[in-house]
mmCIF file of C-alpha atoms in Angstrom:
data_model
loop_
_atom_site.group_PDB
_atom_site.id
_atom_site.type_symbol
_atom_site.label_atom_id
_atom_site.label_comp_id
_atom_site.label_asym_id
_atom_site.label_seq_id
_atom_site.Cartn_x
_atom_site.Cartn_y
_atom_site.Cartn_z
ATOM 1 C CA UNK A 152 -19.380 -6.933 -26.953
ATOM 2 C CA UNK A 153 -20.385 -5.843 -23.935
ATOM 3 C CA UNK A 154 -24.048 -4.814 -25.247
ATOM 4 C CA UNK A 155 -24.309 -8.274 -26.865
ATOM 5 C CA UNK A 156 -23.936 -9.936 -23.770
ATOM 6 C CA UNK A 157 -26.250 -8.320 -21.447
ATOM 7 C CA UNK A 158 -28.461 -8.665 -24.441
ATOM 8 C CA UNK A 159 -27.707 -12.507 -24.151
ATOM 9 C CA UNK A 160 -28.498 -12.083 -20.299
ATOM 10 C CA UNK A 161 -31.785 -10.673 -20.449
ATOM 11 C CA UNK A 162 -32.866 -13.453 -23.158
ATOM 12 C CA UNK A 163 -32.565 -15.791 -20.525
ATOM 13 C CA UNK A 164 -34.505 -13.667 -18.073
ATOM 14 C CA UNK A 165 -37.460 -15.869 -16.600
ATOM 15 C CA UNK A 166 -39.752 -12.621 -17.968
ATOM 16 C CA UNK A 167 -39.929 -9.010 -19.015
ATOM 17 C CA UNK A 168 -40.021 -7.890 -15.603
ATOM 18 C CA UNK A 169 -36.912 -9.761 -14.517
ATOM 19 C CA UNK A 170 -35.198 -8.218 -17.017
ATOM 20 C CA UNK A 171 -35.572 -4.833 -16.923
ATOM 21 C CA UNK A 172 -34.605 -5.199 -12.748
ATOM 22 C CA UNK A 173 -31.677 -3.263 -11.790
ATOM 23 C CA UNK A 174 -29.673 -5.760 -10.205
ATOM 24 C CA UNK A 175 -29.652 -7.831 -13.467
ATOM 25 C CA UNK A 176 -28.635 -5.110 -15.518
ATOM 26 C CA UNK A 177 -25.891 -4.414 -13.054
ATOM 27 C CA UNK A 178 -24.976 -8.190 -13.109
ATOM 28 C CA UNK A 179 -24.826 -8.105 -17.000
ATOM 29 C CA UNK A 180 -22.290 -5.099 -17.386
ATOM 30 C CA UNK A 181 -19.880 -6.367 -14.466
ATOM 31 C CA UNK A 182 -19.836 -10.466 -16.181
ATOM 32 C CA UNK A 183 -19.205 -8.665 -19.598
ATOM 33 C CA UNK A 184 -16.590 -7.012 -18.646
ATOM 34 C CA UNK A 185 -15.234 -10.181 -17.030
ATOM 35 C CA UNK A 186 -16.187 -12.114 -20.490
ATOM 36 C CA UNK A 187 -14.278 -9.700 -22.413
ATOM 37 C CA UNK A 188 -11.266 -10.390 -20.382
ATOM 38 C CA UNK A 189 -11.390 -13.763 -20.946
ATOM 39 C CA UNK A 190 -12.529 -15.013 -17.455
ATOM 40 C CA UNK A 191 -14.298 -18.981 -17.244
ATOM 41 C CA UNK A 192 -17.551 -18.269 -15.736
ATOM 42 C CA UNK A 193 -18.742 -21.275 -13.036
ATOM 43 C CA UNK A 194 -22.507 -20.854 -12.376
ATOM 44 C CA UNK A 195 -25.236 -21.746 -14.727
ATOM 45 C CA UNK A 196 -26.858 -18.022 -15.270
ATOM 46 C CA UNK A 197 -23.075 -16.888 -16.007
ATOM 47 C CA UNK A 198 -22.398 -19.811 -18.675
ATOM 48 C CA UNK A 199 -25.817 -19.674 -20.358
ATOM 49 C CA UNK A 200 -25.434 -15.803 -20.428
ATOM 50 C CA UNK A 201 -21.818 -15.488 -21.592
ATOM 51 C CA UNK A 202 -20.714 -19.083 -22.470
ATOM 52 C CA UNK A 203 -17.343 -20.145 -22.055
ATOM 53 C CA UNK A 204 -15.825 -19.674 -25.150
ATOM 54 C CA UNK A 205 -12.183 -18.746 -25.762
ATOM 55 C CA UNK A 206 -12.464 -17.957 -22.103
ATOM 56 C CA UNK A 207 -8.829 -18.682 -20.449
ATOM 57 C CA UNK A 208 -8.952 -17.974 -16.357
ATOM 58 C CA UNK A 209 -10.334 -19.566 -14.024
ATOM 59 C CA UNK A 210 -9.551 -17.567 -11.399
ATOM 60 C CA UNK A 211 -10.896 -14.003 -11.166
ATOM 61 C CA UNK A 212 -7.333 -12.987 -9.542
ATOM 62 C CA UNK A 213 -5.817 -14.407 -12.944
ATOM 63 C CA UNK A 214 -8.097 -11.582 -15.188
ATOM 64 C CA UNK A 215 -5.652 -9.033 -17.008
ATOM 65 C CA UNK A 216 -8.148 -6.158 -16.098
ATOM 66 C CA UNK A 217 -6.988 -2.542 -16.441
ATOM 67 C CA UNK A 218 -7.466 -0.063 -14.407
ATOM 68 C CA UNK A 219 -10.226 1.540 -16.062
ATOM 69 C CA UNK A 220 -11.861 -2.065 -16.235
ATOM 70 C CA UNK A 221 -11.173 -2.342 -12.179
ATOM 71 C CA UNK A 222 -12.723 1.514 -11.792
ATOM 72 C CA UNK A 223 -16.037 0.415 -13.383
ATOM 73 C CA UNK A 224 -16.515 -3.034 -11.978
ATOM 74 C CA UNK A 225 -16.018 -1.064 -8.668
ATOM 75 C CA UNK A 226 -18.442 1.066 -9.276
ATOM 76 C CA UNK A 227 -20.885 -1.976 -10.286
ATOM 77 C CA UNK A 228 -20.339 -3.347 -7.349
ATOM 78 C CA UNK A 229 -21.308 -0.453 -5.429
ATOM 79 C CA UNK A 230 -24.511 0.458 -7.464
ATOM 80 C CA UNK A 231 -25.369 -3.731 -6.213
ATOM 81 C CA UNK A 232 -24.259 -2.825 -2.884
ATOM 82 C CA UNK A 233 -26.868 0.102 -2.661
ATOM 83 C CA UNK A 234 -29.797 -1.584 -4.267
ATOM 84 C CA UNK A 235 -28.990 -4.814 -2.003
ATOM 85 C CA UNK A 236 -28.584 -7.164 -5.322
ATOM 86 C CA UNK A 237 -27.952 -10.727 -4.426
ATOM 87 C CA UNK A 238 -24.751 -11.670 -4.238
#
């Protein structure tokens, strides 16, 4: 799932470049794993990448996420932190 959405995200990159960028990469792995926990994104760029299909939280403190799922958003996170990704 998680490879068909960050290929969903970098269809709607505004061009080749902007896709291949770190920070969207980075971007694409944490939403998916968000997505595949059933989270109901809010901004535009998350609802054109993932949708909001079958989603069923609205609030990120709602998302069942274990604690392998919390380990590797962490480390997302961090990766953004370091390459200063917009936030």
């Amino acid at each position: 799932m998680r490879r068909l959405a960050l290929t969903a995200l970098l269809a709607c990159a505004a061009s080749p470049a902007a896709a291949a960028f770190p920070c969207d990469e980075l971007w694409g792995e944490r939403n998916a794993i968000y997505k595949d926990a059933g989270y109901c994104f809010r901004t535009d760029r998350a609802i054109r990448a993932f949708g909001n299909a079958g989603c069923k939280y609205d609030d990120l403190a709602d998302v069942p996420l274990s604690a392998r799922q919390r380990a590797d958003i962490a480390d997302i996170q961090r990766q953004e932190r370091e390459k200063g990704c917009p936030r």
